[in-house]
Short mmCIF file of C-alpha atoms in Angstrom, two decimals:
data_model
loop_
_atom_site.label_atom_id
_atom_site.label_comp_id
_atom_site.label_asym_id
_atom_site.label_seq_id
_atom_site.Cartn_x
_atom_site.Cartn_y
_atom_site.Cartn_z
CA UNK A 1 -3.83 2.90 7.98
CA UNK A 2 -2.49 4.79 11.38
CA UNK A 3 -5.39 4.47 13.12
CA UNK A 4 -3.51 5.55 16.70
CA UNK A 5 -3.23 9.12 14.89
CA UNK A 6 -6.24 9.77 12.53
CA UNK A 7 -8.60 12.35 12.59
CA UNK A 8 -12.42 12.04 10.75
CA UNK A 9 -12.53 15.61 9.50
CA UNK A 10 -16.00 16.69 7.81
CA UNK A 11 -15.81 19.47 5.73
CA UNK A 12 -18.74 21.76 7.08
CA UNK A 13 -18.22 25.06 5.10
CA UNK A 14 -20.63 27.52 5.42
CA UNK A 15 -22.38 29.39 2.88
CA UNK A 16 -19.71 31.66 1.77
CA UNK A 17 -17.20 29.04 1.21
CA UNK A 18 -14.88 29.82 3.53
CA UNK A 19 -12.45 26.39 4.14
CA UNK A 20 -9.02 28.72 5.01
CA UNK A 21 -10.66 29.75 7.84
CA UNK A 22 -12.02 25.99 8.72
CA UNK A 23 -10.97 22.27 6.81
CA UNK A 24 -7.75 23.60 4.82
CA UNK A 25 -6.51 25.30 8.05
CA UNK A 26 -6.73 21.62 9.90
CA UNK A 27 -5.48 19.55 7.47
CA UNK A 28 -2.85 22.01 7.44
CA UNK A 29 -2.60 21.82 11.60
CA UNK A 30 -2.43 18.20 11.63
CA UNK A 31 -0.06 18.06 8.71
CA UNK A 32 2.18 19.98 10.26
CA UNK A 33 1.90 18.20 14.02
CA UNK A 34 2.09 15.22 12.09
CA UNK A 35 -0.99 14.00 12.34
CA UNK A 36 -3.49 11.87 9.45
CA UNK A 37 -6.41 12.99 8.47
CA UNK A 38 -9.36 11.73 6.29
CA UNK A 39 -11.47 14.31 5.18
CA UNK A 40 -15.74 13.34 4.84
CA UNK A 41 -15.68 15.76 1.32
CA UNK A 42 -19.96 15.94 1.22
CA UNK A 43 -20.04 19.57 2.87
CA UNK A 44 -17.55 20.71 0.12
CA UNK A 45 -19.57 19.35 -2.91
CA UNK A 46 -23.58 19.36 -0.91
CA UNK A 47 -25.77 21.33 0.57
CA UNK A 48 -29.57 20.41 1.44
CA UNK A 49 -29.22 16.77 -0.40
CA UNK A 50 -27.77 18.31 -3.81
CA UNK A 51 -25.00 19.62 -5.18
CA UNK A 52 -24.00 22.94 -4.93
CA UNK A 53 -24.28 25.21 -7.97
CA UNK A 54 -20.92 26.69 -6.37
CA UNK A 55 -19.73 23.09 -6.68
CA UNK A 56 -16.54 23.33 -9.26
CA UNK A 57 -15.59 26.54 -7.42
CA UNK A 58 -15.05 25.42 -4.19
CA UNK A 59 -13.37 22.17 -4.92
CA UNK A 60 -10.62 23.85 -6.76
CA UNK A 61 -10.62 26.15 -3.69
CA UNK A 62 -10.58 23.62 -1.90
CA UNK A 63 -7.32 21.80 -4.25
CA UNK A 64 -5.52 24.54 -4.03
CA UNK A 65 -5.42 25.62 -0.12
CA UNK A 66 -4.44 21.72 0.70
CA UNK A 67 -1.63 21.93 -2.09
CA UNK A 68 1.93 21.10 -0.62
CA UNK A 69 0.12 19.45 3.04
CA UNK A 70 -1.76 16.04 1.45
CA UNK A 71 1.19 13.63 3.09
CA UNK A 72 -0.76 12.49 5.88
CA UNK A 73 -4.21 12.41 3.90
CA UNK A 74 -5.06 8.67 4.59
CA UNK A 75 -8.30 9.21 2.61
CA UNK A 76 -11.54 11.48 1.48
CA UNK A 77 -14.48 9.89 2.06
CA UNK A 78 -17.56 10.86 -0.30
CA UNK A 79 -20.41 10.26 1.93
CA UNK A 80 -21.49 8.23 4.87
CA UNK A 81 -24.90 6.46 4.27
CA UNK A 82 -25.54 8.09 0.89
CA UNK A 83 -28.54 6.25 -0.35
CA UNK A 84 -30.35 6.26 2.96
CA UNK A 85 -29.76 9.65 3.48
CA UNK A 86 -31.47 10.16 -0.36
CA UNK A 87 -34.05 8.08 1.18
CA UNK A 88 -34.73 10.01 4.12
CA UNK A 89 -34.56 13.19 1.84
CA UNK A 90 -36.77 11.85 -1.06
CA UNK A 91 -34.34 12.36 -3.73
CA UNK A 92 -34.10 9.57 -6.61
CA UNK A 93 -31.53 6.73 -5.82
CA UNK A 94 -30.26 7.43 -9.47
CA UNK A 95 -29.49 11.33 -8.34
CA UNK A 96 -27.78 10.74 -5.67
CA UNK A 97 -25.63 7.43 -8.09
CA UNK A 98 -24.92 10.95 -10.62
CA UNK A 99 -23.97 13.22 -7.43
CA UNK A 100 -21.27 10.59 -5.73
CA UNK A 101 -20.32 10.15 -9.66
CA UNK A 102 -19.33 13.62 -9.87
CA UNK A 103 -17.87 14.02 -6.16
CA UNK A 104 -15.44 10.61 -6.92
CA UNK A 105 -14.57 12.01 -10.24
CA UNK A 106 -13.07 15.32 -9.20
CA UNK A 107 -11.56 13.86 -5.98
CA UNK A 108 -9.76 11.32 -8.03
CA UNK A 109 -9.12 13.76 -10.47
CA UNK A 110 -7.50 15.64 -8.38
CA UNK A 111 -5.84 13.43 -5.85
CA UNK A 112 -5.08 9.97 -7.66
CA UNK A 113 -3.55 8.30 -5.24
CA UNK A 114 -4.97 9.67 -2.17
CA UNK A 115 -7.92 6.63 -1.98
CA UNK A 116 -11.72 7.00 -1.83
CA UNK A 117 -13.66 5.98 0.67
CA UNK A 118 -17.72 6.41 0.51
CA UNK A 119 -20.02 4.22 3.43
CA UNK A 120 -22.85 2.38 3.36
CA UNK A 121 -25.81 1.55 5.98
CA UNK A 122 -26.70 -2.76 5.92
CA UNK A 123 -29.84 -1.47 4.52
CA UNK A 124 -28.36 0.18 1.49
CA UNK A 125 -26.72 -3.02 0.30
CA UNK A 126 -28.99 -5.63 2.02
CA UNK A 127 -31.99 -4.48 1.05
CA UNK A 128 -31.47 -2.32 -1.74
CA UNK A 129 -28.64 -3.67 -4.00
CA UNK A 130 -26.11 -1.10 -3.65
CA UNK A 131 -22.95 -2.16 -4.62
CA UNK A 132 -19.63 -0.04 -4.45
CA UNK A 133 -18.54 1.71 -7.83
CA UNK A 134 -15.08 0.65 -9.00
CA UNK A 135 -13.83 4.15 -8.52
CA UNK A 136 -14.15 3.67 -4.42
CA UNK A 137 -10.88 1.83 -3.10
CA UNK A 138 -12.76 1.23 0.89
CA UNK A 139 -16.14 1.00 1.59
CA UNK A 140 -17.30 0.31 4.86
CA UNK A 141 -20.57 -0.45 5.89
CA UNK A 142 -21.89 0.91 9.48
CA UNK A 143 -22.85 -2.52 11.44
CA UNK A 144 -23.93 -1.57 15.50
CA UNK A 145 -23.63 -4.44 17.55
CA UNK A 146 -22.41 -7.67 17.15
CA UNK A 147 -20.65 -8.08 13.78
CA UNK A 148 -22.48 -11.63 13.49
CA UNK A 149 -25.85 -9.75 13.53
CA UNK A 150 -25.04 -6.71 12.54
CA UNK A 151 -28.84 -4.61 14.10
CA UNK A 152 -30.60 -7.83 15.11
CA UNK A 153 -30.68 -8.33 11.41
CA UNK A 154 -29.58 -11.77 11.73
CA UNK A 155 -27.18 -10.97 8.91
CA UNK A 156 -23.66 -10.31 10.15
CA UNK A 157 -20.62 -7.82 8.36
CA UNK A 158 -19.06 -10.51 6.12
CA UNK A 159 -22.39 -11.38 4.39
CA UNK A 160 -22.86 -8.20 3.84
CA UNK A 161 -19.51 -7.25 2.52
CA UNK A 162 -19.74 -10.43 -0.29
CA UNK A 163 -23.31 -8.50 -1.37
CA UNK A 164 -21.38 -5.36 -2.19
#
């Protein structure tokens, strides 16, 4: 993972779906300048916690736009703390799981050789029993503070990874 020249990019596309002036242009610019990208995909697929009605078209627009410029995409990240966001928005975990599966399946079908990432909060792993689906190549857990005592919970990052 080339961390010294890698940027995390959010796909904060507006409702018009205009990615040419947003994330696609930035990915192309990064590729042309030797900068690697980790691309957060939820902005293409989701709005206000649910799948957009036009998510398939938006995804295809993205795929078409980045063709020839994917060599420096380090990973696609589906969502940050997906079940914590769902809980805070009143979205059932089963619905969120289906949304994540839809995104992950489409991303992997389009880019099978680029790793797929997801990031969890510690309650998602420790308290709610969320496990990492096999489709993901990388998973991470937010652990603020000391890695031996995440957010003063008494749980270490090692213990949390053992649960996931």
